[in-house]
C-alpha positions as semicolon CSV with decimal commas, in nm:
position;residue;x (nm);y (nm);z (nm)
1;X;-9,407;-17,172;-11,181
2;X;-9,066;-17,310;-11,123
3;X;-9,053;-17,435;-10,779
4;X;-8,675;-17,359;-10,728
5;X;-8,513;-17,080;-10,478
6;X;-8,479;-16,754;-10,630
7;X;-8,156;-16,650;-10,766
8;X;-7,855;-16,534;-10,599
9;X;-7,835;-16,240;-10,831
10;X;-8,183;-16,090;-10,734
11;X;-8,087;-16,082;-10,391
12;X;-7,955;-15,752;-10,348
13;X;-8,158;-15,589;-10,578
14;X;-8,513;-15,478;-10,571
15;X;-8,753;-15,756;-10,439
16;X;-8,918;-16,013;-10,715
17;X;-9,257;-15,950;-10,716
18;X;-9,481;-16,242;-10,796
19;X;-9,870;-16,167;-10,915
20;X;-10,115;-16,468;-10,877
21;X;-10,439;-16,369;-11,002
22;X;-10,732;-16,587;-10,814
23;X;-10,703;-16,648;-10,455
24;X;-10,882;-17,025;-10,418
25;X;-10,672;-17,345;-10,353
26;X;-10,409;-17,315;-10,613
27;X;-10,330;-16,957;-10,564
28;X;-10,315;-17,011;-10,203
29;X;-10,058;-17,343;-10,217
30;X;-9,889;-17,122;-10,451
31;X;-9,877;-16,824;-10,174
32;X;-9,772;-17,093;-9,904
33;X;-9,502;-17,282;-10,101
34;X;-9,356;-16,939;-10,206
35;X;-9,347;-16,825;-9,841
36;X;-9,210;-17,110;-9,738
37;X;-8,889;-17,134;-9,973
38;X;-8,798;-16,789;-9,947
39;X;-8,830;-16,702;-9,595
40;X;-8,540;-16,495;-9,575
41;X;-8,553;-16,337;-9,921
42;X;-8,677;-16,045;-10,042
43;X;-8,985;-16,098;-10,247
44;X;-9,328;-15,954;-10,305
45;X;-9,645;-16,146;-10,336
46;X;-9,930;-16,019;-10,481
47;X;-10,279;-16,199;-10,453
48;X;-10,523;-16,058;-10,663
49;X;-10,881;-16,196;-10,561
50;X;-11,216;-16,023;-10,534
51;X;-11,300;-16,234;-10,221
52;X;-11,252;-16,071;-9,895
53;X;-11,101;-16,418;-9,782
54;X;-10,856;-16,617;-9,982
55;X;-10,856;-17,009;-9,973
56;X;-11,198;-17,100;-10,047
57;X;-11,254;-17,009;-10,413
58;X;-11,539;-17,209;-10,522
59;X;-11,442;-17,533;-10,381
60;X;-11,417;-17,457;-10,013
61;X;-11,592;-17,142;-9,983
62;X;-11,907;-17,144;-9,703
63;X;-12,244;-17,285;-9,841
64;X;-12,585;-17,308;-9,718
65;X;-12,528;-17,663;-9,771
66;X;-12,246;-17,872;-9,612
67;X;-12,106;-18,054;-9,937
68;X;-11,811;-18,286;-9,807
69;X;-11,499;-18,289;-9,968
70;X;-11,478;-18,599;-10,182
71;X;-11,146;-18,702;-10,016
72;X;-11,113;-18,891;-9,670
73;X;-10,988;-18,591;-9,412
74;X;-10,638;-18,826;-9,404
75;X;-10,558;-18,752;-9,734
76;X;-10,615;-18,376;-9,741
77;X;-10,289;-18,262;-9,647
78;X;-10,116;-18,025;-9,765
79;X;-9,791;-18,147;-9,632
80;X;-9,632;-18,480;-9,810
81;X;-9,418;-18,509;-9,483
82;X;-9,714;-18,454;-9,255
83;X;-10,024;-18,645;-9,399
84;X;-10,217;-18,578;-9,135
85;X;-10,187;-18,227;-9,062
86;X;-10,538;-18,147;-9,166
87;X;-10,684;-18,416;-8,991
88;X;-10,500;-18,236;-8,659
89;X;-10,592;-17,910;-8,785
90;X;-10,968;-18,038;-8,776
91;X;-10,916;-18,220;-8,413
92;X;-10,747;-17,878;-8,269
93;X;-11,077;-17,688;-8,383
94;X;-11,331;-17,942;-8,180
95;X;-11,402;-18,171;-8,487
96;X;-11,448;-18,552;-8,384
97;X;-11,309;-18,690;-8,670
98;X;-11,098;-18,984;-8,797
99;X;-10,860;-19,026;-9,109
100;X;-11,172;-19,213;-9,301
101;X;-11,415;-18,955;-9,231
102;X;-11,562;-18,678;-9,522
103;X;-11,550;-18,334;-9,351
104;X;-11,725;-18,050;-9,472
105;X;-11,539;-17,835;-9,753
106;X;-11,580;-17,525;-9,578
107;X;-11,320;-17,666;-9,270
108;X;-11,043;-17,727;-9,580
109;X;-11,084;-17,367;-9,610
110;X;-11,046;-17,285;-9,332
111;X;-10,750;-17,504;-9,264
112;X;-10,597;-17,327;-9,600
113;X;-10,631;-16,992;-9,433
114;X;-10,451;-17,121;-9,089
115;X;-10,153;-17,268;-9,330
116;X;-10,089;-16,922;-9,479
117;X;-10,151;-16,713;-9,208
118;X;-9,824;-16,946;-9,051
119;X;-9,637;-16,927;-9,330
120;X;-9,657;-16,541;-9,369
121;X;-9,601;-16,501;-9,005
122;X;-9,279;-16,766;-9,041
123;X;-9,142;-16,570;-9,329
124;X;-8,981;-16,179;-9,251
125;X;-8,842;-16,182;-9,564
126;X;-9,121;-16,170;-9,799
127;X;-9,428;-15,897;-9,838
128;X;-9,769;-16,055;-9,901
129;X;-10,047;-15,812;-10,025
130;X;-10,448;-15,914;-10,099
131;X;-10,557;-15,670;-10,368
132;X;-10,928;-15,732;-10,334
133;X;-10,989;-15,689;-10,706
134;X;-11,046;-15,856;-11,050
135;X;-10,789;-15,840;-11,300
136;X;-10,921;-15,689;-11,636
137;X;-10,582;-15,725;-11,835
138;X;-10,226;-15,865;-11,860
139;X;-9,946;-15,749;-12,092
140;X;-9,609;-15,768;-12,119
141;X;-9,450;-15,447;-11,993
142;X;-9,338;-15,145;-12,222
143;X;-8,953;-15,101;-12,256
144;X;-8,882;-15,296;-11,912
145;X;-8,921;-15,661;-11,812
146;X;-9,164;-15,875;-11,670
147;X;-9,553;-15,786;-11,713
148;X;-9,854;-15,514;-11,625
149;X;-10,198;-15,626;-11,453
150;X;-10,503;-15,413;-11,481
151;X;-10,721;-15,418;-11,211
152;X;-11,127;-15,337;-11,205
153;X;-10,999;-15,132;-10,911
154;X;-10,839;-14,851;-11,170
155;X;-10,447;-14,958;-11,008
156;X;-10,226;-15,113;-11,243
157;X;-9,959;-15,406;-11,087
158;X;-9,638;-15,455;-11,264
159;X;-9,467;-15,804;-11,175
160;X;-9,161;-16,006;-11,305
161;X;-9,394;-16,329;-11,292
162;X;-9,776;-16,370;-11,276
163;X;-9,927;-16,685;-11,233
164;X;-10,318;-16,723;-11,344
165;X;-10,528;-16,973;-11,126
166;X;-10,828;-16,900;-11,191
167;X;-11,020;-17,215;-11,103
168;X;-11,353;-17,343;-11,247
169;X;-11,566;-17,111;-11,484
170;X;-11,944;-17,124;-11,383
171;X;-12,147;-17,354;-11,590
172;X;-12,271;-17,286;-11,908
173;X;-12,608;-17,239;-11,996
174;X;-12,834;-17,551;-12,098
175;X;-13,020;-17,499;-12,433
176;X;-13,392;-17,518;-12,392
177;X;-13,393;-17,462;-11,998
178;X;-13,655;-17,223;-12,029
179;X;-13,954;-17,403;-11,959
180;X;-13,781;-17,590;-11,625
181;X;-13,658;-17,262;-11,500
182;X;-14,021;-17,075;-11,560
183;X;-14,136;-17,341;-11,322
184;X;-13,819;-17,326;-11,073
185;X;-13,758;-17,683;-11,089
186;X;-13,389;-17,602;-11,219
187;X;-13,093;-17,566;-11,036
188;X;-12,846;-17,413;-11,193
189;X;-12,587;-17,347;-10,996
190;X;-12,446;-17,744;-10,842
191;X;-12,319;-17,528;-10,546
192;X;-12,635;-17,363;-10,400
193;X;-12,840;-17,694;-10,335
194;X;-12,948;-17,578;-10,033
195;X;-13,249;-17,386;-10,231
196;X;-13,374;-17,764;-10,280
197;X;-13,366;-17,831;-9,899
198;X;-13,723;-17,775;-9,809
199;X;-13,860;-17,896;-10,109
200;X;-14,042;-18,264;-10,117
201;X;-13,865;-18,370;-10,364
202;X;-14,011;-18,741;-10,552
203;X;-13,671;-18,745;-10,829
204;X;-13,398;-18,562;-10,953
205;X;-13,224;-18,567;-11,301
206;X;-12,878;-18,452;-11,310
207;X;-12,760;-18,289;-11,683
């Protein structure tokens, strides 16, 4: 998605409506950097994600296990000009933490939420709808411009752009798991290890 002001042209004319189907990290940032250029012009966002909250997607949603995030808190911002504003994001919400430290992916989250909920609030020019849906089917629009989105939801979305970020399928089936998962020694979802936290557990092989 070009990340250039919208044209003069489309000013005075019906709002650009954008469509970004998945509402985890990318299609948040995307949310946040649109707000933030066109404050004062009219355009439509359109977030289509079956999540009641938008930001976590699989990466930073809440676990039953605190994974870290695999970057130092100091490097996590979202702001080139302001490295540390997630570090002061995590300080202003009673973390003790320092630039070095690994904070728990659920607080990035969190963090992305507080950064759009400012940037919608910061921008009067621009509508920003949550469809809390899954998107079934895209195709360019009949006689007219731009495209259609079927939701699950039975409402159909017609946009001049839509962006897909969709994240991470879930993992794909191992061949011959049968036998492990009979015995539940298999995990087969990386992001639920908190099923293994009561277990006495002697090794661990990871596929």
């Amino acid at each position: 998605f070009a990340s250039s002001p919208l044209p003069e042209s489309r000013i005075s004319t019906a709002p650009r409506v954008v469509a970004i189907v998945g509402g985890g990290f990318c299609g948040t940032v995307l949310a946040i950097r649109l707000l933030r250029m066109n404050a004062d012009r009219p355009l439509r966002i359109i977030i289509v994600e079956p999540r009641a909250e938008l930001g976590a997607g699989v990466a930073y949603a809440t676990r039953d296990y605190p994974y870290p995030l695999n970057v130092a808190a100091g490097q996590m911002s979202l702001d080139p000009a302001n490295p540390g504003d997630f570090l002061e994001f995590a300080c202003g919400q009673g973390i003790h933490a320092d630039a070095v430290d690994y904070l728990p992916r659920q607080v990035y989250g969190e963090y992305l939420r507080a950064r759009l909920a400012a940037a919608r609030a910061a921008a009067p020019g621009v509508e920003f709808v949550h469809r809390q849906a899954r998107a079934l089917r895209l195709q360019r629009a009949t006689h007219r411009t731009g495209w259609e989105l079927w939701l699950d939801d039975g409402r159909a979305l017609r946009a001049d752009d839509v962006v897909l970020a969709l994240g991470n399928p879930p993992p794909a089936p191992l061949p011959g798991r049968g036998a492990v998962r009979a015995n539940g020694a298999l995990v087969e979802d990386p992001w639920s290890l908190g099923q293994t936290s009561t277990r006495d557990l002697h090794s661990v092989l990871l596929l």
